[in-house]
Amino acid sequence: MKLMKLGTRPDIFFTSGPVRSVHTEVASDLEILVEHVLFRLHKFPLLSKCLLLQSLCAESSSGGGCSAVELPDFPGGAEAFEACAKFCYGVTVTVGAHNVAPLRCAAGRLGMTEAAERGNLAAKLDAFLASCLLRRWKDALAVLRSTSRHAAACEELGVTSRCADAVAALLVAGDPASASTTAPAVAGSSASPWWVRDVSDLDVDLFWRVMVAVKAAGTVKGTAVGDALKAYARRWLPSVSNNVYLAEQTDDGDSNAELITGNHRLLVEKMVSLLPAERNAVSCSFLLKLLKAANILGASPATKAELTRRAALQLEDANVSDLLIPSSSASSASETPYYDVDAVAAILEEFAMRQAAAAGSASEAISPAALACGHRRSRSAESSEFDGARRSTSAAAASHGAMVRIGRLVDGFLVEAAKDANLPLDKMIAMAEAVPDCARPVHDDLYRAVDTYLRVHPEMGKSSRKKLCRVLNCRKLSETASMHAAQNEMLPLRVVVQVLFFENARAAAATAAASGPGTNRFADLAGGVKALLTRPRREVNDEVMITDEQSLRGIAGGAPADDDWSVEGLRRTASRIATLRMKLEEEDADDDAFVHGARAGLVRSASSRVRAFCAIPAGKPKRMLSRLWPSSRSIAGRY
């Protein structure tokens, strides 16, 4: 650390309790009170260098007697004033990075400028700052930190701005000595810039000033700025888990809690304003952590909107835990959902808008006017159009992959959110429907979320359960999920019947495909199943019962059975018919009877259409169903 010595005389100041005096043969004629410390000094050496004391002494005494002056709220306190007084007496004063800021503020308050005397203290301190301290990394940082203790005075004199600009300039230029002594900047991250740890010790205002100057220079990469933001958040931003943060507020008391919350809110808003423009400068996980903090701390709507927009740009890189954003008003005793579903929905909406905009720009890669033009085009033009089309195809494939990842992410979030007993049904359905159907090639995770929600809300009525289960597509359930759904007592009966129907159709199609290309006896049946599986889900849901009856009636009524496949197929069909009849009987009676087991009287109320072509005794379907699917206990354990 560089030091500067001013003056050559030995120290003649002595202290006696709250009084500080000077050893001289001349009696003191000036008393100055600074922070309960009384200085007994002399007018001659002080008034010649201090414009403020000149005016105060002129007002306090008209004669030649002792003058008394009080200096309230003096920057730097009694220590800084004593150093200024020693400079006036010519006593040696040592100046360094630790005290140059308060001394400069004290000299500015006393008016120790060139207007009072040439070579005064203020000019000497400014020259020392510019020529030495602000050219060295550690000294510049030390001076900048010290300005926070005298923020108003340093801001008025421009000391803070000069120090922040100097630190930013040294950061951009690079300091080899600092680089060799401070790396790695962040524990466990050797790739972080060498200056990250040093600037993370600054308070939020000074850090913001330095980073604004760094970004304005335009030579530091966005990833480096992102590393600095992550290190600063790790250093100053506490855990924003709802329960943890509220506990910290309670321990600190209500009065301190407001101040702490306000400081943390300011910190989050400042950090959001410093986010680099580059897409991957910070991770999506970090952006969502900031959004969690903004939600808990009550940050401004503009801050939340910016974090939502930035998180939507990188949503496919997020994890399920990142989306578990605590609600700002949630508590253990309230009826508010613990997780902020609305915030996640806003991110998904922003993501969908950007995907739509990207798809629109990709469709315009080849101009329709150019394709309709009848003139012969050059090979370079054709090549450029081919490259554009290829890029569009690649972008579309990448977009589809991102959508599939988003689908898995949202379904995983729904599984966790469904465990909250306070989550309303309409929000659960809205979140499930926010993902397009193409983003869910498999509905297993969505089924798990629906099953979780039904078990957490056992009081749900029949209509509510049907409304929730409309988000499921039974054709996209895996074999394991279908086996679980077939015996799920919480599902509506129609969903169970659909699962059984599509499992039957899938088995028939697989058997027809395994019979080989030379056997086409049941090609019509396989083709019909294939067509059924490709039809819209709503149409299939409406006509599943009619289609099942018609297709199975033809096979049960007189389908040829001259080989092993046909016999097995008829057995399987007969069992499916029996199962369907049993389900329809229970649907006509009551869904609750299906949940707790069919009663004997329900068999007599079976559907007349199914009874007309079903010749299997009423007692057999349950035994056949037990052969087709294992016990519910074993299935639930595997799923």
XYZ file of C-alpha atoms in Angstrom:
639
model
C 0.000 0.000 0.000
C 1.345 3.380 -1.027
C 1.647 6.101 1.629
C 2.229 9.861 1.455
C 3.640 12.026 4.263
C 2.690 15.684 4.546
C 4.611 18.083 6.820
C 7.935 17.783 8.594
C 7.413 18.983 12.186
C 7.086 16.500 15.058
C 3.733 15.895 16.668
C 2.905 18.640 19.195
C -0.703 17.602 19.883
C -1.587 16.070 23.242
C -4.835 14.739 24.697
C -6.301 15.354 28.138
C -9.634 13.606 28.458
C -12.061 15.068 25.931
C -9.709 18.002 25.222
C -6.937 18.099 22.646
C -4.403 20.916 22.695
C -1.087 21.985 21.184
C 2.235 22.395 23.038
C 3.198 25.979 22.266
C 4.247 29.068 24.161
C 1.297 30.997 22.748
C -2.060 30.618 24.410
C -4.864 29.180 22.297
C -7.459 31.593 20.935
C -9.752 29.200 19.045
C -11.950 26.432 20.433
C -13.575 23.979 18.028
C -16.029 21.295 19.130
C -16.142 18.155 16.938
C -18.079 15.086 18.098
C -17.812 15.895 21.829
C -14.073 16.495 21.498
C -12.857 20.046 22.221
C -9.844 21.302 20.258
C -7.943 24.284 21.729
C -5.968 25.689 18.819
C -4.788 28.953 17.290
C -6.447 31.119 14.651
C -3.347 32.047 12.703
C -2.303 28.648 11.238
C -5.901 27.436 10.762
C -7.699 30.463 9.354
C -5.087 30.944 6.654
C -5.928 27.539 5.154
C -9.614 27.010 6.073
C -12.234 29.208 4.432
C -15.005 27.747 6.611
C -13.258 28.684 9.870
C -12.661 32.179 8.539
C -16.360 32.798 8.072
C -17.399 31.097 11.328
C -14.891 33.039 13.429
C -15.958 36.279 11.825
C -19.543 35.613 12.890
C -18.796 34.324 16.421
C -16.479 37.082 17.690
C -16.242 40.746 16.855
C -13.230 41.393 19.098
C -9.885 39.768 19.502
C -10.902 37.289 22.218
C -11.163 33.495 22.042
C -13.611 32.215 19.463
C -15.726 29.076 19.932
C -16.920 27.120 16.892
C -18.955 23.900 16.635
C -18.749 21.616 13.577
C -21.698 19.174 13.672
C -21.779 16.057 11.457
C -18.178 16.537 10.469
C -17.082 13.930 7.861
C -14.474 11.618 9.293
C -15.152 12.797 12.828
C -12.543 14.084 15.290
C -9.754 11.985 13.761
C -10.125 13.557 10.332
C -10.327 17.063 11.801
C -7.180 16.484 13.883
C -5.294 15.371 10.726
C -6.397 18.568 8.944
C -5.322 20.662 11.940
C -1.909 18.977 12.010
C -1.483 19.785 8.322
C -2.172 23.449 9.125
C 0.516 23.378 11.870
C 3.004 21.600 9.574
C 2.998 18.423 11.681
C 3.715 15.216 9.780
C 0.531 13.495 8.565
C 0.553 10.045 6.925
C -2.010 9.539 4.172
C -2.911 6.197 2.623
C -5.789 4.320 1.054
C -7.312 3.758 4.497
C -7.804 7.471 5.339
C -7.562 9.455 2.114
C -11.351 9.472 1.558
C -12.331 10.878 5.002
C -9.438 13.375 4.836
C -10.572 14.577 1.421
C -14.125 14.993 2.713
C -12.875 16.867 5.799
C -10.704 19.146 3.667
C -13.671 19.816 1.419
C -15.893 20.731 4.405
C -13.271 23.083 5.871
C -12.646 24.748 2.516
C -8.958 23.820 2.368
C -8.748 24.512 -1.367
C -6.483 26.526 -3.638
C -8.789 29.483 -3.119
C -7.574 29.724 0.485
C -3.871 29.001 -0.092
C -1.753 27.570 -2.837
C -0.733 23.931 -2.293
C -3.533 23.318 0.163
C -4.601 19.916 1.490
C -7.423 19.208 -0.968
C -5.186 19.631 -4.007
C -2.467 17.434 -2.522
C -4.945 14.649 -1.754
C -6.442 14.812 -5.261
C -2.992 14.573 -6.812
C -2.097 11.610 -4.599
C -5.294 9.821 -5.583
C -4.836 10.363 -9.285
C -1.118 9.685 -9.550
C -0.751 6.752 -7.172
C -3.696 5.180 -5.349
C -6.140 4.933 -8.235
C -3.519 3.304 -10.458
C -3.110 0.251 -8.245
C -5.817 -2.408 -7.937
C -5.712 -3.055 -4.198
C -5.331 0.618 -3.263
C -8.151 1.666 -5.577
C -10.442 -0.991 -4.104
C -9.550 0.058 -0.545
C -10.327 3.703 -1.295
C -13.588 2.745 -2.976
C -14.681 0.670 0.028
C -13.913 3.543 2.413
C -16.183 5.909 0.488
C -19.252 3.964 1.665
C -18.690 5.264 5.223
C -18.910 8.844 3.987
C -21.234 8.306 1.067
C -22.890 11.728 0.925
C -19.698 13.770 1.209
C -17.741 11.539 -1.203
C -20.579 11.685 -3.690
C -20.715 15.463 -3.491
C -16.974 15.792 -4.069
C -16.958 13.217 -6.888
C -14.583 10.896 -5.046
C -16.892 7.882 -5.397
C -17.270 8.285 -9.152
C -13.540 8.669 -9.652
C -12.786 5.563 -7.620
C -15.466 3.434 -9.321
C -14.253 4.456 -12.778
C -10.655 3.747 -11.789
C -11.504 0.259 -10.480
C -13.469 -0.505 -13.639
C -10.586 0.684 -15.821
C -8.097 -1.495 -13.928
C -10.490 -4.435 -14.169
C -10.868 -4.049 -17.923
C -7.147 -3.552 -18.473
C -6.203 -6.459 -16.207
C -3.765 -6.502 -13.320
C -1.235 -9.348 -13.634
C -0.156 -9.062 -10.010
C -3.725 -9.349 -8.772
C -4.478 -12.117 -11.212
C -1.671 -14.238 -9.803
C -2.613 -13.697 -6.179
C -6.382 -13.899 -6.150
C -7.243 -16.772 -8.501
C -9.360 -18.759 -8.274
C -11.911 -16.069 -7.537
C -14.724 -18.366 -6.459
C -14.287 -21.602 -4.586
C -14.724 -24.544 -6.897
C -14.671 -22.395 -10.048
C -11.147 -21.918 -11.391
C -12.507 -20.433 -14.616
C -13.960 -17.364 -12.876
C -12.191 -14.037 -13.497
C -9.479 -12.987 -11.103
C -11.322 -9.872 -9.966
C -14.607 -11.512 -8.982
C -13.776 -12.132 -5.339
C -12.467 -8.601 -4.799
C -15.473 -6.776 -6.226
C -17.893 -9.078 -4.408
C -16.800 -7.452 -1.123
C -18.179 -4.061 -2.190
C -21.586 -2.912 -1.049
C -24.422 -2.996 -3.549
C -24.197 0.630 -4.721
C -20.454 0.516 -5.298
C -20.674 -2.890 -6.975
C -23.405 -1.587 -9.256
C -21.307 1.466 -10.210
C -18.273 -0.640 -11.042
C -20.224 -3.153 -13.104
C -22.048 -0.410 -15.007
C -18.691 1.081 -15.941
C -17.386 -2.372 -16.908
C -20.374 -3.049 -19.160
C -20.060 0.392 -20.712
C -16.452 -0.378 -21.673
C -17.716 -3.282 -23.782
C -14.518 -5.323 -23.598
C -15.436 -7.729 -20.777
C -17.369 -10.831 -21.826
C -20.906 -11.297 -20.631
C -19.997 -14.609 -19.002
C -17.448 -12.807 -16.821
C -20.080 -10.306 -15.719
C -22.417 -13.233 -15.062
C -19.788 -14.912 -12.884
C -19.438 -11.705 -10.885
C -23.208 -11.511 -10.391
C -23.404 -15.126 -9.216
C -20.513 -14.634 -6.782
C -22.072 -11.443 -5.436
C -25.450 -13.113 -4.966
C -23.771 -16.013 -3.167
C -21.972 -13.527 -0.925
C -24.800 -11.167 0.010
C -28.166 -12.676 -0.895
C -29.480 -15.050 1.796
C -31.475 -18.192 1.234
C -34.831 -17.141 -0.191
C -36.709 -20.259 0.765
C -39.979 -18.976 2.156
C -39.777 -20.585 5.589
C -36.062 -19.867 6.045
C -36.320 -16.229 5.073
C -39.362 -15.584 7.254
C -37.563 -17.221 10.182
C -34.593 -14.906 9.686
C -36.929 -11.913 9.687
C -38.593 -13.032 12.909
C -35.252 -13.505 14.669
C -34.092 -10.034 13.704
C -37.250 -8.337 14.924
C -39.909 -6.469 12.999
C -38.019 -3.170 12.827
C -34.822 -4.694 11.509
C -36.747 -7.057 9.244
C -38.086 -4.187 7.171
C -34.630 -2.690 6.757
C -33.054 -6.033 5.851
C -35.829 -6.845 3.406
C -35.470 -3.433 1.786
C -31.714 -3.880 1.370
C -32.132 -7.327 -0.149
C -34.879 -6.052 -2.450
C -32.559 -3.289 -3.650
C -29.825 -5.868 -4.159
C -32.043 -8.053 -6.367
C -33.230 -5.102 -8.447
C -29.679 -3.830 -8.958
C -28.456 -7.259 -9.998
C -31.279 -7.672 -12.501
C -30.361 -4.331 -14.056
C -26.799 -5.637 -14.522
C -27.713 -8.864 -16.328
C -25.682 -9.170 -19.544
C -27.524 -9.097 -22.845
C -25.987 -12.393 -24.013
C -28.358 -15.344 -23.794
C -26.068 -17.780 -21.941
C -24.173 -15.277 -19.818
C -25.971 -16.620 -16.737
C -27.750 -19.933 -16.298
C -31.515 -20.324 -16.220
C -31.155 -21.759 -12.735
C -29.578 -18.503 -11.531
C -32.307 -16.430 -13.190
C -35.015 -18.475 -11.492
C -33.244 -18.146 -8.132
C -33.342 -14.384 -8.586
C -37.034 -14.673 -9.443
C -37.621 -16.624 -6.240
C -35.888 -13.856 -4.291
C -37.839 -11.156 -6.129
C -41.091 -12.957 -5.308
C -40.353 -13.314 -1.613
C -38.868 -9.821 -1.175
C -41.621 -8.044 -3.108
C -39.465 -6.624 -5.883
C -40.887 -4.262 -8.484
C -43.097 -5.644 -11.295
C -40.509 -4.508 -13.841
C -37.864 -6.652 -12.130
C -40.109 -9.720 -12.136
C -41.072 -9.141 -15.767
C -37.430 -8.925 -16.838
C -36.546 -12.121 -14.984
C -39.555 -13.865 -16.523
C -38.486 -12.786 -19.992
C -34.888 -13.881 -19.503
C -35.865 -17.225 -17.935
C -38.181 -17.978 -20.866
C -35.243 -17.630 -23.255
C -33.403 -20.496 -21.523
C -36.287 -22.477 -20.052
C -35.248 -25.773 -21.656
C -32.069 -25.688 -19.508
C -33.965 -25.462 -16.214
C -34.651 -28.189 -13.672
C -37.855 -28.969 -11.818
C -36.419 -27.626 -8.553
C -35.738 -24.304 -10.265
C -39.441 -23.864 -11.027
C -40.521 -24.423 -7.423
C -40.936 -20.705 -6.755
C -42.428 -20.004 -3.311
C -45.525 -17.852 -3.311
C -44.986 -14.418 -1.797
C -48.048 -14.718 0.483
C -47.864 -18.407 1.314
C -47.572 -19.596 4.882
C -48.329 -22.740 6.763
C -51.635 -21.381 8.075
C -52.971 -19.753 4.904
C -54.944 -21.251 2.051
C -52.609 -19.810 -0.564
C -50.695 -22.361 -2.664
C -47.130 -22.759 -1.503
C -45.720 -22.602 -5.028
C -46.374 -19.667 -7.334
C -48.074 -21.380 -10.259
C -48.863 -18.020 -11.861
C -45.174 -17.158 -12.137
C -44.440 -20.453 -13.897
C -47.438 -19.895 -16.187
C -46.091 -16.450 -17.099
C -42.729 -17.994 -18.033
C -44.465 -20.595 -20.199
C -46.538 -17.910 -21.908
C -43.417 -15.901 -22.702
C -41.708 -19.036 -23.991
C -44.684 -19.840 -26.235
C -44.685 -16.323 -27.666
C -41.014 -16.541 -28.525
C -41.435 -19.981 -30.072
C -44.261 -18.648 -32.225
C -42.155 -15.679 -33.300
C -39.222 -17.961 -34.133
C -41.469 -20.264 -36.151
C -42.828 -17.284 -38.087
C -39.367 -16.014 -38.944
C -38.260 -19.504 -40.019
C -41.239 -19.842 -42.378
C -40.152 -16.654 -44.108
C -36.648 -17.995 -44.804
C -37.719 -18.824 -48.390
C -39.783 -16.085 -49.965
C -43.044 -17.272 -51.584
C -42.546 -14.683 -54.307
C -39.176 -16.207 -55.142
C -40.681 -19.695 -55.329
C -43.518 -18.513 -57.588
C -41.210 -16.626 -59.934
C -40.922 -18.305 -63.345
C -37.518 -16.859 -64.209
C -34.486 -19.092 -64.194
C -32.409 -18.641 -61.073
C -28.699 -18.881 -60.700
C -27.064 -21.805 -58.914
C -25.874 -19.537 -56.140
C -29.446 -18.394 -55.518
C -30.682 -21.991 -55.481
C -27.857 -22.976 -53.153
C -28.637 -20.153 -50.778
C -32.305 -21.134 -50.728
C -31.356 -24.762 -50.090
C -29.123 -23.700 -47.197
C -31.920 -21.551 -45.838
C -34.374 -24.437 -46.033
C -31.892 -26.760 -44.353
C -31.332 -24.270 -41.557
C -35.082 -23.889 -41.163
C -35.457 -27.670 -40.879
C -32.677 -27.842 -38.279
C -34.241 -24.985 -36.347
C -37.609 -26.732 -36.415
C -36.046 -29.975 -35.121
C -34.240 -28.078 -32.375
C -37.457 -26.279 -31.499
C -39.337 -29.583 -31.240
C -36.631 -31.001 -28.985
C -36.862 -27.927 -26.786
C -40.638 -28.308 -26.603
C -40.315 -31.943 -25.503
C -37.884 -30.908 -22.764
C -40.296 -28.182 -21.684
C -43.107 -30.745 -21.560
C -41.117 -33.016 -19.262
C -40.160 -30.005 -17.138
C -43.744 -28.827 -16.699
C -45.016 -32.316 -15.929
C -42.321 -32.714 -13.297
C -43.362 -29.369 -11.810
C -46.997 -30.496 -11.780
C -46.064 -33.649 -9.876
C -44.553 -31.484 -7.118
C -47.251 -28.799 -7.209
C -50.006 -31.427 -7.041
C -48.823 -32.351 -3.540
C -50.061 -28.954 -2.302
C -53.550 -29.299 -0.850
C -54.196 -25.587 -1.473
C -53.600 -25.723 -5.231
C -56.906 -24.903 -6.999
C -58.182 -27.290 -9.638
C -58.428 -24.639 -12.340
C -54.754 -23.720 -11.947
C -53.758 -27.366 -12.100
C -55.709 -27.813 -15.329
C -54.446 -24.536 -16.817
C -50.837 -25.528 -16.220
C -51.405 -28.963 -17.739
C -53.044 -27.460 -20.818
C -50.339 -24.801 -21.232
C -48.085 -27.388 -22.878
C -49.036 -28.319 -26.466
C -49.805 -31.938 -27.257
C -46.697 -32.289 -29.443
C -44.527 -31.591 -26.397
C -45.843 -34.714 -24.619
C -45.014 -37.863 -26.581
C -45.699 -39.803 -23.362
C -48.268 -38.886 -20.706
C -46.803 -40.936 -17.851
C -45.561 -37.913 -15.873
C -48.824 -36.072 -16.439
C -50.725 -39.142 -15.240
C -48.531 -39.245 -12.141
C -49.400 -35.586 -11.472
C -53.118 -36.236 -11.925
C -52.955 -39.296 -9.675
C -51.088 -37.282 -7.010
C -53.651 -34.490 -7.144
C -56.558 -36.924 -6.824
C -54.994 -38.608 -3.790
C -54.232 -35.272 -2.098
C -57.825 -34.134 -2.757
C -59.949 -37.218 -1.924
C -63.004 -34.998 -1.406
C -63.238 -34.143 -5.120
C -66.576 -34.868 -6.730
C -67.307 -36.887 -9.831
C -67.521 -33.897 -12.178
C -64.257 -32.404 -10.883
C -62.419 -35.677 -11.345
C -63.726 -35.965 -14.890
C -62.705 -32.376 -15.621
C -59.170 -32.991 -14.378
C -58.746 -36.258 -16.252
C -59.656 -34.659 -19.571
C -56.048 -33.462 -19.803
C -54.902 -37.094 -20.102
C -54.485 -38.883 -23.409
C -54.848 -42.585 -22.673
C -53.228 -43.495 -26.000
C -49.933 -41.995 -24.775
C -49.669 -43.965 -21.545
C -46.970 -46.592 -21.329
C -47.779 -50.195 -20.461
C -46.781 -49.696 -16.832
C -48.866 -46.536 -16.499
C -51.836 -48.220 -18.192
C -51.672 -51.181 -15.798
C -51.643 -48.773 -12.869
C -54.495 -46.678 -14.282
C -56.650 -49.757 -14.949
C -56.842 -50.419 -11.203
C -56.687 -46.813 -9.968
C -59.709 -46.380 -7.725
C -59.495 -42.586 -7.901
C -59.932 -42.301 -11.676
C -63.369 -41.818 -13.254
C -64.860 -44.929 -14.838
C -64.742 -43.568 -18.382
C -60.964 -43.071 -18.117
C -60.498 -46.659 -16.945
C -62.601 -47.935 -19.863
C -60.552 -45.881 -22.303
C -57.335 -47.313 -20.879
C -58.680 -50.855 -21.310
C -59.816 -50.136 -24.852
C -56.522 -48.673 -26.023
C -54.562 -51.469 -24.367
C -56.722 -53.945 -26.273
C -56.174 -52.080 -29.553
C -52.436 -51.848 -28.930
C -52.177 -55.568 -28.223
C -54.139 -56.415 -31.380
C -51.925 -54.175 -33.504
C -48.749 -55.655 -32.010
C -49.975 -59.215 -32.623
C -50.927 -58.421 -36.213
C -47.504 -56.920 -36.836
C -45.780 -59.964 -35.305
C -47.696 -62.381 -37.583
C -45.531 -61.367 -40.544
C -46.176 -59.826 -43.957
C -47.511 -63.115 -45.403
C -50.495 -63.177 -43.073
C -53.064 -60.504 -43.800
C -56.169 -62.178 -42.431
C -56.653 -59.452 -39.872
C -55.163 -56.599 -41.906
C -58.494 -54.798 -41.854
C -58.644 -54.997 -38.075
C -55.063 -53.744 -37.695
C -55.724 -50.945 -40.140
C -58.816 -49.938 -38.236
C -56.868 -49.880 -34.974
C -54.155 -47.790 -36.590
C -56.703 -45.334 -37.914
C -58.310 -45.172 -34.493
C -55.042 -44.416 -32.782
C -54.342 -41.540 -35.164
C -57.736 -39.883 -34.759
C -58.153 -36.790 -32.563
C -58.425 -37.549 -28.896
C -61.763 -35.767 -28.409
C -63.380 -37.728 -31.241
C -62.120 -40.999 -29.837
C -63.309 -40.136 -26.349
C -66.822 -39.478 -27.655
C -67.060 -42.594 -29.804
C -64.934 -45.080 -27.899
C -67.926 -47.033 -26.579
C -69.657 -47.353 -29.976
C -66.441 -48.293 -31.751
C -65.623 -50.898 -29.129
C -69.006 -52.534 -29.441
C -69.067 -52.573 -33.226
C -65.514 -53.846 -33.712
C -65.703 -56.495 -31.026
C -69.223 -57.561 -31.978
C -68.048 -58.584 -35.440
C -65.240 -60.723 -34.092
C -67.310 -62.338 -31.360
C -70.213 -63.024 -33.725
C -68.492 -65.080 -36.396
C -64.866 -64.294 -37.049
C -62.888 -67.202 -38.461
C -60.888 -69.112 -35.934
C -58.977 -71.765 -37.846
C -55.534 -71.182 -36.303
C -53.919 -70.573 -32.912
C -53.824 -66.789 -33.337
C -57.569 -66.622 -33.964
C -58.398 -68.718 -30.905
C -56.212 -66.581 -28.677
C -57.640 -63.454 -30.193
C -61.183 -64.588 -29.496
C -60.302 -65.384 -25.898
C -58.726 -61.984 -25.431
C -61.705 -60.331 -27.100
C -64.178 -62.218 -24.937
C -62.382 -61.112 -21.779
C -62.327 -57.501 -22.969
C -66.069 -57.671 -23.694
C -66.734 -59.049 -20.234
C -64.605 -56.328 -18.656
C -66.353 -53.658 -20.697
C -69.767 -54.961 -19.677
C -68.815 -54.924 -16.041
C -67.529 -51.335 -16.297
C -70.663 -50.198 -18.109
C -72.865 -51.785 -15.473
C -71.043 -49.896 -12.770
C -71.134 -46.652 -14.791
C -74.911 -46.873 -15.044
C -75.263 -47.533 -11.330
C -72.697 -45.351 -9.547
C -68.974 -44.544 -9.750
C -68.650 -45.102 -6.029
C -69.645 -48.727 -6.472
C -66.633 -49.135 -8.780
C -64.302 -47.666 -6.195
C -65.426 -49.980 -3.404
C -66.157 -53.124 -5.511
C -69.075 -54.118 -7.700
C -72.198 -55.328 -6.012
C -74.174 -58.339 -7.203
C -77.234 -56.256 -7.996
C -75.326 -54.150 -10.536
C -75.112 -57.078 -12.949
C -78.886 -56.989 -13.542
C -78.675 -53.317 -14.621
C -76.176 -53.967 -17.415
C -76.448 -52.123 -20.670
C -78.971 -53.767 -22.989
C -76.780 -53.170 -26.050
C -73.795 -55.002 -24.537
C -75.985 -57.796 -23.047
C -77.420 -58.484 -26.512
C -74.163 -59.751 -27.914
C -72.289 -60.865 -24.771
C -72.826 -64.506 -23.940
C -70.296 -64.783 -21.134
C -71.765 -65.476 -17.681
C -71.872 -62.554 -15.308
C -69.541 -64.133 -12.787
C -66.575 -64.665 -15.081
C -65.398 -61.128 -15.977
C -63.846 -60.489 -12.597
C -61.935 -63.772 -12.716
C -60.751 -63.055 -16.250
C -59.705 -59.496 -15.301
C -57.663 -60.902 -12.437
C -55.764 -63.050 -14.950
C -55.125 -60.175 -17.344
C -53.716 -57.741 -14.767
C -51.791 -58.597 -11.605
C -53.055 -57.548 -8.239
C -53.282 -53.803 -7.591
C -50.779 -54.103 -4.776
C -48.032 -55.520 -7.006
C -48.747 -53.009 -9.798
C -48.735 -50.034 -7.471
C -45.446 -51.194 -6.034
C -43.826 -51.446 -9.471
C -45.166 -48.086 -10.643
